[in-house]
Coordinates of C-alpha atoms in Angstrom, one line a residue:
X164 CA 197.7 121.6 131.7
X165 CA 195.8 117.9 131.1
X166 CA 194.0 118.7 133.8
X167 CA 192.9 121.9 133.1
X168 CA 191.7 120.4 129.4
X169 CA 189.8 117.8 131.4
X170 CA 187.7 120.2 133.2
X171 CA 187.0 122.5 130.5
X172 CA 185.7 119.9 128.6
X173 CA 183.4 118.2 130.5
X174 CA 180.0 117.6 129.5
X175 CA 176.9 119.9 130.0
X176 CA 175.3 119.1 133.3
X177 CA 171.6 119.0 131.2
X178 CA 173.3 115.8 129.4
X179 CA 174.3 113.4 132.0
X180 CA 170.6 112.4 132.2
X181 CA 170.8 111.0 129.0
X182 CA 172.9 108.4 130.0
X183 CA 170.5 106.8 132.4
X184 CA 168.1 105.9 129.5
X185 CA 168.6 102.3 128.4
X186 CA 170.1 102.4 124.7
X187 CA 166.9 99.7 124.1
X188 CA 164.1 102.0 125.5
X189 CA 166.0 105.0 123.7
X190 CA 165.1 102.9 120.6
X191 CA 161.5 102.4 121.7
X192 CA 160.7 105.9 122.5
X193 CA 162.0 106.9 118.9
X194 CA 159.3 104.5 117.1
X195 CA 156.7 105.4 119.4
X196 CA 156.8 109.3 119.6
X197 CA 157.3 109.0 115.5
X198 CA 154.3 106.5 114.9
X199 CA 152.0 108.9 117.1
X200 CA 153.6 111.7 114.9
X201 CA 152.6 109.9 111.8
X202 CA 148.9 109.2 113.0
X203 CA 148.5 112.7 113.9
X204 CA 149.5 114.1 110.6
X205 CA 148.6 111.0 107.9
X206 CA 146.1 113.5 106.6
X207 CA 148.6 115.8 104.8
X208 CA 150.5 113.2 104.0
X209 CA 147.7 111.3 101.7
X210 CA 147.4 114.9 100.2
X211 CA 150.6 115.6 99.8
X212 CA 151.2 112.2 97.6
X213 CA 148.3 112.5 96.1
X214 CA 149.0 116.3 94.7
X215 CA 152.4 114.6 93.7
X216 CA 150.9 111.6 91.5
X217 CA 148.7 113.8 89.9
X218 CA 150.6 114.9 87.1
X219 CA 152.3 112.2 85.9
X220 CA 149.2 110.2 85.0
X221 CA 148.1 113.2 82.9
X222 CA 145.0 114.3 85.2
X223 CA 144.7 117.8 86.1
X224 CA 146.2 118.1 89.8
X225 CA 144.5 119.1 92.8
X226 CA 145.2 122.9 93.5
X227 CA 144.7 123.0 97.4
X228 CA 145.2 119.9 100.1
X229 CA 141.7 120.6 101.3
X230 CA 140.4 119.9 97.8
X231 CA 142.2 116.6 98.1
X232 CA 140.8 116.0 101.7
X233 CA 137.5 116.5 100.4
X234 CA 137.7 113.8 97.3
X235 CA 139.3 111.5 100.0
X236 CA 136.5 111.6 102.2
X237 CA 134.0 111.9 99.2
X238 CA 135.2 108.7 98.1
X239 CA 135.8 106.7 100.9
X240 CA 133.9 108.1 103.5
X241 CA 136.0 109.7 107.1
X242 CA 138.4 106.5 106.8
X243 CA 139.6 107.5 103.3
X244 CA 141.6 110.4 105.2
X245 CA 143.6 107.4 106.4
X246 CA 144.3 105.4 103.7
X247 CA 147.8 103.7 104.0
X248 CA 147.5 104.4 108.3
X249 CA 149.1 100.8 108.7
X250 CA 151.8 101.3 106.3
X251 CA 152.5 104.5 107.2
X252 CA 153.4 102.9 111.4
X253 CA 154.7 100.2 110.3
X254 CA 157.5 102.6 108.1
X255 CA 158.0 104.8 110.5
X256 CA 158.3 101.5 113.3
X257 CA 160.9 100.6 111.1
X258 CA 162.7 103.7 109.9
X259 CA 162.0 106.5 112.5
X260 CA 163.2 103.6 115.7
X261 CA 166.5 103.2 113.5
X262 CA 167.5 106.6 112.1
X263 CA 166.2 108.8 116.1
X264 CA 167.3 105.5 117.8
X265 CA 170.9 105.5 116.1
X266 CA 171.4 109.2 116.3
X267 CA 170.5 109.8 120.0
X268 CA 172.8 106.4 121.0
X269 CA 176.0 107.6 118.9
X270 CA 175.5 111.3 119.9
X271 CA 175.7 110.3 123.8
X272 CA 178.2 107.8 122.9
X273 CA 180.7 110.8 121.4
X274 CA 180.1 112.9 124.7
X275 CA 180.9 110.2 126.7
X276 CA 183.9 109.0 124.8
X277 CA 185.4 112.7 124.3
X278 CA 183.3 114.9 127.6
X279 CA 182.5 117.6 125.1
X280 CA 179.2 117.9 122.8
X281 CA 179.5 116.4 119.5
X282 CA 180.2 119.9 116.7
X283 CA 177.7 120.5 113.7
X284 CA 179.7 118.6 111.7
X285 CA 179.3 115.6 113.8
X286 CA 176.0 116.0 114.0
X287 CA 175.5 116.2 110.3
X288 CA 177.2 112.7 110.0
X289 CA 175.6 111.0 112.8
X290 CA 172.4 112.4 110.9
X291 CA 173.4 111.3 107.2
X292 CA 174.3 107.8 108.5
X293 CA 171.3 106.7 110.7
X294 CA 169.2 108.2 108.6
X295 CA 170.2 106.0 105.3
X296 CA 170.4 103.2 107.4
X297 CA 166.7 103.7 108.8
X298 CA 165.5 104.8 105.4
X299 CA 166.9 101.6 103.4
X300 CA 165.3 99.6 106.3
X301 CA 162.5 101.1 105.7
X302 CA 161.9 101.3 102.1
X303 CA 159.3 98.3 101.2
X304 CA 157.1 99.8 104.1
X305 CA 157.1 103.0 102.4
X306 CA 156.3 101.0 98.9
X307 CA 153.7 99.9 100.4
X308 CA 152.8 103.2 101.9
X309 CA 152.6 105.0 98.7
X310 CA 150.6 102.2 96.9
X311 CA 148.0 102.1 99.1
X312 CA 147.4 106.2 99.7
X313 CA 147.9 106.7 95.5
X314 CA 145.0 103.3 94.8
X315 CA 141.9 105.1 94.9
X316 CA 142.9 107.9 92.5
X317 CA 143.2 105.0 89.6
X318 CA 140.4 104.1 87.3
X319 CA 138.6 101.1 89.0
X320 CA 139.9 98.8 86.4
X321 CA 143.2 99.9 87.3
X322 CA 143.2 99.7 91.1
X323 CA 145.1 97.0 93.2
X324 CA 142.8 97.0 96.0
X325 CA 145.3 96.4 98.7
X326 CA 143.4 95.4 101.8
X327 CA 146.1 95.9 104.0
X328 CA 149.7 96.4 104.4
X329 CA 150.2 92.7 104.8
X330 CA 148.4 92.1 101.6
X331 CA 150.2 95.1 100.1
X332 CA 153.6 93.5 100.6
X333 CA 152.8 90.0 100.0
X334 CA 151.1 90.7 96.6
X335 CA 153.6 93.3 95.5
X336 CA 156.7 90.3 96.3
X337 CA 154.2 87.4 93.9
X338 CA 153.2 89.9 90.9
X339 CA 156.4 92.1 90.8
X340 CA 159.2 90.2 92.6
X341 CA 160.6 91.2 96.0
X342 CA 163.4 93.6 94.4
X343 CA 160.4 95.9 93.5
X344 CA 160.3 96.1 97.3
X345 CA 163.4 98.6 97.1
X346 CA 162.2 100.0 94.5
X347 CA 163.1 104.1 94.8
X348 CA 165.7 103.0 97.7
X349 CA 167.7 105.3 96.4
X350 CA 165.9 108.6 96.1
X351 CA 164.3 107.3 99.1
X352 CA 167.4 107.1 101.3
X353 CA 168.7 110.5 99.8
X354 CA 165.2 112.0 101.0
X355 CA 165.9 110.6 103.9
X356 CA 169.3 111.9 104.4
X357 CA 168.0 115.2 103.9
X358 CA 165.3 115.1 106.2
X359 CA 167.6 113.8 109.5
X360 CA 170.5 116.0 108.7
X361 CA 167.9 119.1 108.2
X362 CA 165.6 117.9 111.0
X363 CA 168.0 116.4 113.7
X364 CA 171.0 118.3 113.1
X365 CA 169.5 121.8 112.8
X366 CA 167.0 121.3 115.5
X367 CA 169.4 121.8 117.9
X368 CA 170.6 124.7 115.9
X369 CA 167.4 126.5 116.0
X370 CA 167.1 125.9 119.6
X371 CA 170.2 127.2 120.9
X372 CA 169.3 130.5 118.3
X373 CA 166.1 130.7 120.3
X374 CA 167.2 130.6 123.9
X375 CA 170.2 133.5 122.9
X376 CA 168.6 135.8 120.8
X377 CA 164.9 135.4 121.9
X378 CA 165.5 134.3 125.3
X379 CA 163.6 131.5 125.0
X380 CA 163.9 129.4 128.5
X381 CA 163.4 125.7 128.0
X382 CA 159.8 124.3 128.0
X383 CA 157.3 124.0 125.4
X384 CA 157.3 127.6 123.9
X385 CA 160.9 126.5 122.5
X386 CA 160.7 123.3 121.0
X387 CA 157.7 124.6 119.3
X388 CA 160.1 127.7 118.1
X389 CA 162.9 125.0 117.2
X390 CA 160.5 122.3 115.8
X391 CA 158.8 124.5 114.0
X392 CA 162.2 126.7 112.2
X393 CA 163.5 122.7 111.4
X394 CA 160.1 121.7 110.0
X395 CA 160.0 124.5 107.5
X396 CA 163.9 124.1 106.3
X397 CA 163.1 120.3 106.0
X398 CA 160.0 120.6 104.0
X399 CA 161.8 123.1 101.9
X400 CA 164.8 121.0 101.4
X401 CA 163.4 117.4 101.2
X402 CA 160.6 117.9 98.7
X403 CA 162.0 117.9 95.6
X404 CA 163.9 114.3 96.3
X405 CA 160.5 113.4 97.8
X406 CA 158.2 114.2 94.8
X407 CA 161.2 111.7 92.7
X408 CA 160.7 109.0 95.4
X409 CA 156.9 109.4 94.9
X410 CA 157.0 109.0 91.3
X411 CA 159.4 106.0 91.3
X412 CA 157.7 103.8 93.9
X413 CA 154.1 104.8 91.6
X414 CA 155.5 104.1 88.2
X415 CA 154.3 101.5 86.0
X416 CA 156.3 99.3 84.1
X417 CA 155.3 98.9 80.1
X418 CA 156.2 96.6 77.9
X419 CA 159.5 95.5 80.6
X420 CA 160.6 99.9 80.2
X421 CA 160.4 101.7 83.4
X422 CA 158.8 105.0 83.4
X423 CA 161.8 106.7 84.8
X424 CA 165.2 105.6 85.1
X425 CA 165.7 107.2 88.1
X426 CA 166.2 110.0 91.1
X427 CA 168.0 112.5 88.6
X428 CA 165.4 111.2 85.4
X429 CA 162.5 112.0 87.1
X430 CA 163.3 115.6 88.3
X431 CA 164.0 116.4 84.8
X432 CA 161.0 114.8 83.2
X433 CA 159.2 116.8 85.7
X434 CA 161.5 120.2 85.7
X435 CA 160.8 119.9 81.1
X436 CA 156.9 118.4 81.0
X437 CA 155.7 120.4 84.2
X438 CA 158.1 123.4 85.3
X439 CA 160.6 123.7 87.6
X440 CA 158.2 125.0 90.5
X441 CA 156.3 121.1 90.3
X442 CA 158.9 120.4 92.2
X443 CA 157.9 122.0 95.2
X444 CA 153.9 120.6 94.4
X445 CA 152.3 119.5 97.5
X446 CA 154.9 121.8 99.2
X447 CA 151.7 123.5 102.0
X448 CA 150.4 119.8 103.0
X449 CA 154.1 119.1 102.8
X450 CA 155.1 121.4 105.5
X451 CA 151.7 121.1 107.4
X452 CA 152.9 117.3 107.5
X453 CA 156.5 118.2 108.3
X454 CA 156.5 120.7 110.8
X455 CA 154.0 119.6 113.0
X456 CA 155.0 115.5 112.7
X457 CA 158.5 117.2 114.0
X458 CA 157.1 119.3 116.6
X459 CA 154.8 116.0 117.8
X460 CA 157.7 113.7 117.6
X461 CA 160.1 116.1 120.2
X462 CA 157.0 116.3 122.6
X463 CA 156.7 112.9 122.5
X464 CA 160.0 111.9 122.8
X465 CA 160.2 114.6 126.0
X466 CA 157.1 113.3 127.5
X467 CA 158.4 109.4 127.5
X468 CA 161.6 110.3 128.5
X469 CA 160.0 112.5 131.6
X470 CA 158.3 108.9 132.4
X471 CA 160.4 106.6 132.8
X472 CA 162.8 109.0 134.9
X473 CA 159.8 109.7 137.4
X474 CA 158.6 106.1 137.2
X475 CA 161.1 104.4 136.9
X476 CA 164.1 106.2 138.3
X477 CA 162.0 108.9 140.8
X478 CA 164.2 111.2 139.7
X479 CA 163.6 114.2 137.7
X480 CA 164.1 114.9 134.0
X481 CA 166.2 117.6 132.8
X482 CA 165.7 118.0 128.7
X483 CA 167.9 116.1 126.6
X484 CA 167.0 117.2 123.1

């Protein structure tokens, strides 16, 4: 009978490549697919945070992402469309190589450990740990981030006039202290839990949904399918938390009172002042961020892995994600 249990639950013959990819390179792959992600769609991110900031410093906000585009490069010439680029890698060097790193490393280390695939409700653990641990990691890069996109929509008198993310960081540490670093950890590490359990968890969902009630075979036709259903279902689910994490990190402290008090403050001040729906503002740059950052990140991912087994192994890759 032991036996029998053995064999029925040994692991699917598509995962045992896995295993030949070094836990460090798994690691490396993560922060590189996710930084050529985030270069790809930085865009709609700047419009995104920039339709989000709008509100709350009583200006009248932006009704479409191109109209944000436009002022962008209006303002700052073709560059302005990248405003924050260097934060924006050097967060996701930070928290994308932790939270994909950590997830794809415990997931093959529960198959291993037990021969079976890890259930959903594994999978939505894995996903809520690494990616608060990624996401507190990478907090004061995303500080930074949202600082330097949000700078040129202040009054010039106003403006901090960051001239890089180096300068961002260092300056924000001598006039604010280094706690203000973290500041919005919180919201920012719920956002973050939202967005891996959403994106990595139900990615595979969408997938297998794909390949048994469309037939999908594997290739590029379905992880556009599955990057694209997890995309939507994260933008949808994430935005909210990330509008509070927006507001935090922007907020300005008067006379030693915060503007908010925190995560559940804000979505209230905004749900009262500027209707419920505000919470979804930004929500079309934020899914034309989302969904095609996840569907970039998978390809990626794919095409690294598919390297190093032909260079580096001669062998060929069978999908892993």
């Amino acid at each position: 009978m032991a036996q029998q249990q053995r064999k029925q639950q040994k692991p699917l013959d598509e995962k045992k490549d896995e295993a030949k990819i070094p836990t460090h390179l798994k690691f490396i792959f993560a922060g590189l697919s996710s930084m050529g992600a985030a270069a790809v769609v930085h865009p709609m991110d700047l419009a995104k945070t920039r339709m989000q900031i709008a509100a709350s410093d009583g200006s009248k906000p932006p009704t479409t992402p191109l109209k944000v585009l436009k002022t962008a490069v209006k303002n700052d010439g073709f560059r302005g469309l990248y405003k924050g680029l260097s934060a924006s890698l050097l967060r996701q060097a930070i928290y994308s190589t932790t939270r994909i790193g950590i997830y794809t490393t415990a997931s093959e280390y529960y198959r291993n450990a037990y021969q079976i695939q890890p259930p959903l409700a594994m999978h939505v653990l894995i996903a809520f740990v690494s990616g608060a641990m990624g996401a507190y990691a990478g907090t004061p890069a995303d500080v930074g981030l949202v600082r330097m996109m949000t700078d040129a929509r202040l009054p010039p008198a106003e403006r901090r006039n960051y001239t890089s993310t180096v300068n961002a960081l260092t300056r924000i540490v001598k006039e604010e202290g280094v706690l203000t670093l973290w500041r919005g950890a919180v919201p920012t590490v719920g956002r973050a839990v939202v967005v891996n359990v959403a994106q990595l968890a139900s990615y595979s969902q969408f997938r297998e949904l794909a390949q048994s009630k469309l037939h999908v075979r594997h290739g590029l036709g379905l992880h556009l399918i599955a990057s694209i259903g997890s995309g939507v279902l994260t933008a949808t689910a994430s935005l909210p938390v990330d509008i509070g994490k927006t507001r935090i990190q922007n907020m300005k402290v008067i006379d030693g009172k915060p503007e908010y008090s925190g995560l559940f403050d804000v979505i209230i001040q905004i749900s009262k002042k500027e209707g419920v729906l505000s919470l979804w503002r930004g929500y079309i740059p934020y899914v034309l961020r989302v969904a095609p950052g996840t569907v970039v990140v998978f390809i990626l991912l794919e095409q690294l892995n598919t390297a190093y087994f032909k260079y580096a192994l001669g062998e060929e890759y069978k999908s892993t994600i």
